[in-house]
PDB file of C-alpha atoms in Angstrom:
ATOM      1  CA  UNK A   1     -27.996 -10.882   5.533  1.00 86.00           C
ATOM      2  CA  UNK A   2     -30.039 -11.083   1.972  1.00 93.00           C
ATOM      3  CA  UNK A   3     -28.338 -12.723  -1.028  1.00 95.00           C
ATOM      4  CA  UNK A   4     -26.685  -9.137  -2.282  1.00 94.00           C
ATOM      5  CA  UNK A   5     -24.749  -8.336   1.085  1.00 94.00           C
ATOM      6  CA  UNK A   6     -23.762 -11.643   1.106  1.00 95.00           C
ATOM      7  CA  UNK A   7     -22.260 -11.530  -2.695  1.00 95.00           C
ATOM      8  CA  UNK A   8     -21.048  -8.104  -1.950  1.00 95.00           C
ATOM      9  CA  UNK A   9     -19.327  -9.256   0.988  1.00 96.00           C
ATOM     10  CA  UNK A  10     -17.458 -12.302  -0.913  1.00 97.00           C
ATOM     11  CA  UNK A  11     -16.280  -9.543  -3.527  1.00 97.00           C
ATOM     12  CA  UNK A  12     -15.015  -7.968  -0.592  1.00 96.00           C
ATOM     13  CA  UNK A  13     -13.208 -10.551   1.052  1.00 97.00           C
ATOM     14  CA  UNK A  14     -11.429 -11.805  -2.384  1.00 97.00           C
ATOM     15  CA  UNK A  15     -10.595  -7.983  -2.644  1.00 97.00           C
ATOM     16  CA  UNK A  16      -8.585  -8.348   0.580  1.00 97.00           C
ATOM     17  CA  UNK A  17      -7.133 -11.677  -0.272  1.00 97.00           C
ATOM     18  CA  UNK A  18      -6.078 -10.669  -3.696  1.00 97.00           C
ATOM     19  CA  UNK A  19      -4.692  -7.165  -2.542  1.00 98.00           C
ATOM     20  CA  UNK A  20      -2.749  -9.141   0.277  1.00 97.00           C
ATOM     21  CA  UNK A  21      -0.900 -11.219  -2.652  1.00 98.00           C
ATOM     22  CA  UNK A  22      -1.050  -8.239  -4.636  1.00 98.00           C
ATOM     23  CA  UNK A  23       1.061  -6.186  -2.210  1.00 98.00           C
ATOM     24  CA  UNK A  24       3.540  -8.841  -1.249  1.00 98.00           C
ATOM     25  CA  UNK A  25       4.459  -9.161  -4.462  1.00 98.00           C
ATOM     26  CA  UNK A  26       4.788  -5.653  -4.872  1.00 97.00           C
ATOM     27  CA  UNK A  27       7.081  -5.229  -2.260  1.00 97.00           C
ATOM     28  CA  UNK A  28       8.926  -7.586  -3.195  1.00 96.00           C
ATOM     29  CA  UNK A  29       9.485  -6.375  -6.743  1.00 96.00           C
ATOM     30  CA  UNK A  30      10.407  -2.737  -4.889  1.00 95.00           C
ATOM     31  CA  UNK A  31      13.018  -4.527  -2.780  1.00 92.00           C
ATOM     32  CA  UNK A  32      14.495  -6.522  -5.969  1.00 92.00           C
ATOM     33  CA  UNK A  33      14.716  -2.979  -8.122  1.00 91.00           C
ATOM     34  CA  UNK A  34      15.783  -0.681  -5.716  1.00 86.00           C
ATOM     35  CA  UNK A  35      19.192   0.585  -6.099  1.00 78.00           C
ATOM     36  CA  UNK A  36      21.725  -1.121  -3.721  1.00 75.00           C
ATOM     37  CA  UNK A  37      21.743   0.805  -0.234  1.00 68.00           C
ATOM     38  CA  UNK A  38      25.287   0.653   0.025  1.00 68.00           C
ATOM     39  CA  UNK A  39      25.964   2.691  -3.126  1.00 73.00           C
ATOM     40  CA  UNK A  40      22.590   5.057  -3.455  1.00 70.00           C
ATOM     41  CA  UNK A  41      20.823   4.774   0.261  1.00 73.00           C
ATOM     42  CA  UNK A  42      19.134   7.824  -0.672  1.00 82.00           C
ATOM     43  CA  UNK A  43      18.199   7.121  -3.752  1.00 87.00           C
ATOM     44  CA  UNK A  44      17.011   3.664  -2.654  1.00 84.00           C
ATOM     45  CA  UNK A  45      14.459   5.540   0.123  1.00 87.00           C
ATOM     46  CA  UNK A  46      13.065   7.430  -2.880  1.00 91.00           C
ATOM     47  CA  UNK A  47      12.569   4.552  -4.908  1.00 92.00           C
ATOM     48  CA  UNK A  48      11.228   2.965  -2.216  1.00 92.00           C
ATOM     49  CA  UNK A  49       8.543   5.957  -1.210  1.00 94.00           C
ATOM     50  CA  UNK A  50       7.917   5.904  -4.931  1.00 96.00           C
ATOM     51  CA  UNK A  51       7.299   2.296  -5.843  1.00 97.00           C
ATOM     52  CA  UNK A  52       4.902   2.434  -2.776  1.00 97.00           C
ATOM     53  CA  UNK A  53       3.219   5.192  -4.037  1.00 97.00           C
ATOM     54  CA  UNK A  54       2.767   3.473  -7.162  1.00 98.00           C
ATOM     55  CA  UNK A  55       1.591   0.376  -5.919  1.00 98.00           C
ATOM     56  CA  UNK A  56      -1.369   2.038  -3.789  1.00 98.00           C
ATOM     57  CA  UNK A  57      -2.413   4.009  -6.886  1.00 98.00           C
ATOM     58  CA  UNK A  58      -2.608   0.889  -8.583  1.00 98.00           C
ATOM     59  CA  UNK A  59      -4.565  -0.496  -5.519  1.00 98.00           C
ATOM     60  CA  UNK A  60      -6.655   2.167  -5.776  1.00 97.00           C
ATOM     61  CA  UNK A  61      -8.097   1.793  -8.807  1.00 97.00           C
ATOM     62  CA  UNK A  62      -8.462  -2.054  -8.531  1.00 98.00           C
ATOM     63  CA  UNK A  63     -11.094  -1.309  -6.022  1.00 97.00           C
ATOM     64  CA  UNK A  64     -12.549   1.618  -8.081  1.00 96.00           C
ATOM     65  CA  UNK A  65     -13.053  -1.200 -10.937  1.00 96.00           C
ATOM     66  CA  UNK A  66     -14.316  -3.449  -8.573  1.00 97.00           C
ATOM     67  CA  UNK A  67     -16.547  -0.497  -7.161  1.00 94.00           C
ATOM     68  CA  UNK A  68     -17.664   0.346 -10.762  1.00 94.00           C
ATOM     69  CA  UNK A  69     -18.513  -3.155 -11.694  1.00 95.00           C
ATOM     70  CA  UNK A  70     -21.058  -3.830  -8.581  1.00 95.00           C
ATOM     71  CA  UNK A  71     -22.408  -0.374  -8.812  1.00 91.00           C
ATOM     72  CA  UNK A  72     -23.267  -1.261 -12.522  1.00 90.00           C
ATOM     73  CA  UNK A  73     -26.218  -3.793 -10.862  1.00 87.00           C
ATOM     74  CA  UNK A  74     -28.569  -1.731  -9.163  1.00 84.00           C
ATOM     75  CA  UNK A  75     -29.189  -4.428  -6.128  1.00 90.00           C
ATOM     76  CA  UNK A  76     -25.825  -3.748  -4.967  1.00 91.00           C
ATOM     77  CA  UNK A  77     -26.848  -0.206  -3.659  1.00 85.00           C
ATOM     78  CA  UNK A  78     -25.405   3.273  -4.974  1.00 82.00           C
ATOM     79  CA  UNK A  79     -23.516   6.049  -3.759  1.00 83.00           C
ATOM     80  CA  UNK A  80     -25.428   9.876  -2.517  1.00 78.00           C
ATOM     81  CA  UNK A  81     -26.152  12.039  -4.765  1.00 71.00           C
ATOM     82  CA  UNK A  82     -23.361  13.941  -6.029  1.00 68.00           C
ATOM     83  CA  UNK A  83     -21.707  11.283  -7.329  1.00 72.00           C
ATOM     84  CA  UNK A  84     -21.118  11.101 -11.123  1.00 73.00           C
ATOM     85  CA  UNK A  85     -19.924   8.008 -13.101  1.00 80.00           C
ATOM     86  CA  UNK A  86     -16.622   8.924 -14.507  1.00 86.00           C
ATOM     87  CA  UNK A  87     -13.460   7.206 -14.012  1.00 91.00           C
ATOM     88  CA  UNK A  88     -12.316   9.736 -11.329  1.00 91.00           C
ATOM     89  CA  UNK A  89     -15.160   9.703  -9.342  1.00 89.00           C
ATOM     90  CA  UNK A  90     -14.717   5.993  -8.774  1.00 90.00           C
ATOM     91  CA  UNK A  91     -10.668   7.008  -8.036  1.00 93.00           C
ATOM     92  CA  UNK A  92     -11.725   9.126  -5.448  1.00 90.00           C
ATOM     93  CA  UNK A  93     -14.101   7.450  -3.818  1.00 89.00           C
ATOM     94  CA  UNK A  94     -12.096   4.058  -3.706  1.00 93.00           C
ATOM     95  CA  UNK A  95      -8.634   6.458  -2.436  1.00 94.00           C
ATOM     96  CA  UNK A  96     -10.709   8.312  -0.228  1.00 91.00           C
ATOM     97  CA  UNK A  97     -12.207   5.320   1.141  1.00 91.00           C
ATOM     98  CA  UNK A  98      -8.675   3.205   1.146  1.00 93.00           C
ATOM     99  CA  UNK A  99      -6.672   6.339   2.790  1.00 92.00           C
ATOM    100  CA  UNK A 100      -9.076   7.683   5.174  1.00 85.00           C
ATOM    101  CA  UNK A 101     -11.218   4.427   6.328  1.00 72.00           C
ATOM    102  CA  UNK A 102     -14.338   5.483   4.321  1.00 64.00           C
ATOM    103  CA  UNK A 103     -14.060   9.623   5.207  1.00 68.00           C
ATOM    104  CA  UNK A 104     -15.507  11.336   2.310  1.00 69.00           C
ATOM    105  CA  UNK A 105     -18.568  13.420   1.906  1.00 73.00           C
ATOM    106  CA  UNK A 106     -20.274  10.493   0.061  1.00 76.00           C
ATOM    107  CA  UNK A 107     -22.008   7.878   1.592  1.00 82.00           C
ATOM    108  CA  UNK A 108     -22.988   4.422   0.571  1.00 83.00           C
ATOM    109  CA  UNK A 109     -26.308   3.151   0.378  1.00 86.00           C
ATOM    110  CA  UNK A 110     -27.212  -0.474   0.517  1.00 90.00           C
ATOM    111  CA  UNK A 111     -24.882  -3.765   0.179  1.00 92.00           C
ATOM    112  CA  UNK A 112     -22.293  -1.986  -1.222  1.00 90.00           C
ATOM    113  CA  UNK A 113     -21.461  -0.558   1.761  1.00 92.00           C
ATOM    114  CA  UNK A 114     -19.770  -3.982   2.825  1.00 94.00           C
ATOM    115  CA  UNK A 115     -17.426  -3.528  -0.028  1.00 94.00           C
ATOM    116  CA  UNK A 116     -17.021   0.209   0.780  1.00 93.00           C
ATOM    117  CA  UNK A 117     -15.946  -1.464   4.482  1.00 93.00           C
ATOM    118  CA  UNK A 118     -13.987  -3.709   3.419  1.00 95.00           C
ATOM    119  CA  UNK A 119     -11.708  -1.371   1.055  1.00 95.00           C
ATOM    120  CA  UNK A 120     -11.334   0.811   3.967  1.00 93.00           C
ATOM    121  CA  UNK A 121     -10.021  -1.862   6.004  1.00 95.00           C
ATOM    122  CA  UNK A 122      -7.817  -3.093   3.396  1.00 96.00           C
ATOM    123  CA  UNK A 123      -6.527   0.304   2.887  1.00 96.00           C
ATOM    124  CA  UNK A 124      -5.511   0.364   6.590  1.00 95.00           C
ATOM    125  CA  UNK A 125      -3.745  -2.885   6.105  1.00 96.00           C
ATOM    126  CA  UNK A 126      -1.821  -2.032   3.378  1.00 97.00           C
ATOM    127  CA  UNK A 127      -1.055   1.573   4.375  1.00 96.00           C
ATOM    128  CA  UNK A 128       0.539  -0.050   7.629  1.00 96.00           C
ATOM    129  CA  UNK A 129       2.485  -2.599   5.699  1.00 97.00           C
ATOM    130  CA  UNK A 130       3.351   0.060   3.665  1.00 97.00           C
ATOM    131  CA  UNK A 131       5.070   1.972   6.670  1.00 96.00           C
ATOM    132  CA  UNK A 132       6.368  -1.220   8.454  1.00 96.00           C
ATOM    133  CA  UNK A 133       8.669  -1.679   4.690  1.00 95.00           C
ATOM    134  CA  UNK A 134       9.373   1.448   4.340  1.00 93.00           C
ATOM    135  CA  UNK A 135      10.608   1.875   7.635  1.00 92.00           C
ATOM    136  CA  UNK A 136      12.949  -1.431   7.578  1.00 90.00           C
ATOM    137  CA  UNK A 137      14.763  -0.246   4.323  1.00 86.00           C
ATOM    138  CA  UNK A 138      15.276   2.862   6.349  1.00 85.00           C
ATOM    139  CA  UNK A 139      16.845   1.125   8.865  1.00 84.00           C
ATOM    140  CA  UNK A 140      18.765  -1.254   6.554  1.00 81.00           C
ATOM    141  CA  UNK A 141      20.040   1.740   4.726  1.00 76.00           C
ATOM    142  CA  UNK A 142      21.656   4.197   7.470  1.00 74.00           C
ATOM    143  CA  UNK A 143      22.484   0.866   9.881  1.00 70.00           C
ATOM    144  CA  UNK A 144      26.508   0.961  10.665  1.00 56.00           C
ATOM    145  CA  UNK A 145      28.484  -1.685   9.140  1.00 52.00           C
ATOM    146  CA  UNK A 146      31.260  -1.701  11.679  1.00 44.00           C
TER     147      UNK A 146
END
């Protein structure tokens, strides 16, 4: 590995550290504002699907700053053609690489495809965690209280 995959590759990592304290707190904040399950159950799924929703968005486009920041150095690589430099073409390329593990019909060219790799797997982290929370306040919501 040269100096810029390894640099690109820290970035990386901290992007998965700070998205896993990012996210915890997150769902924690969800849980704490969510109306009370015995009062609003339904409303308290929405919420929940909602705050989630909101919190990968904002995900999102902490990795399309962090994309748009190393992109800004030409060592760090570049994206295919195609690819413009506006605010949503970072959004989708970050989403689409955080949803989909990296499916998109751009590809990455040089170190900052170890980022690109890394936001993909952190996407699949999250998106799980995601789905393991959502699915415990479903359960905590219809469970009988006998």
């Amino acid at each position: 590995m040269n100096e810029n995959e390894l640099s690109v590759l820290a970035w990386g990592i901290g992007l998965l550290f700070a998205y896993g304290l990012f996210h915890m707190f997150g769902l924690e904040l969800i849980r704490w504002a969510k109306p009370r399950q015995d009062r609003h159950r339904h409303l308290g799924l929405l919420f929940t699907f909602w705050g989630l929703a909101v919190l990968h968005l904002v995900e999102i486009a902490i990795g399309a700053g962090l994309l748009y920041y190393l992109l800004s150095a030409p060592d760090y690589g570049s994206l295919s053609d195609g690819f413009g430099s506006t605010a949503v073409d970072y959004l989708y390329f970050a989403g689409a690489s955080f949803s989909t593990l990296g499916y998109t019909n751009l590809e990455a060219h040089g170190a900052i495809r170890l980022l690109v790799m890394m936001l993909s797997l952190s996407g699949f982290m999250l998106i799980t965690w995601s789905a393991t929370f959502i699915y415990t306040i479903w359960g905590e919501s219809f469970r009988k209280t006998d």
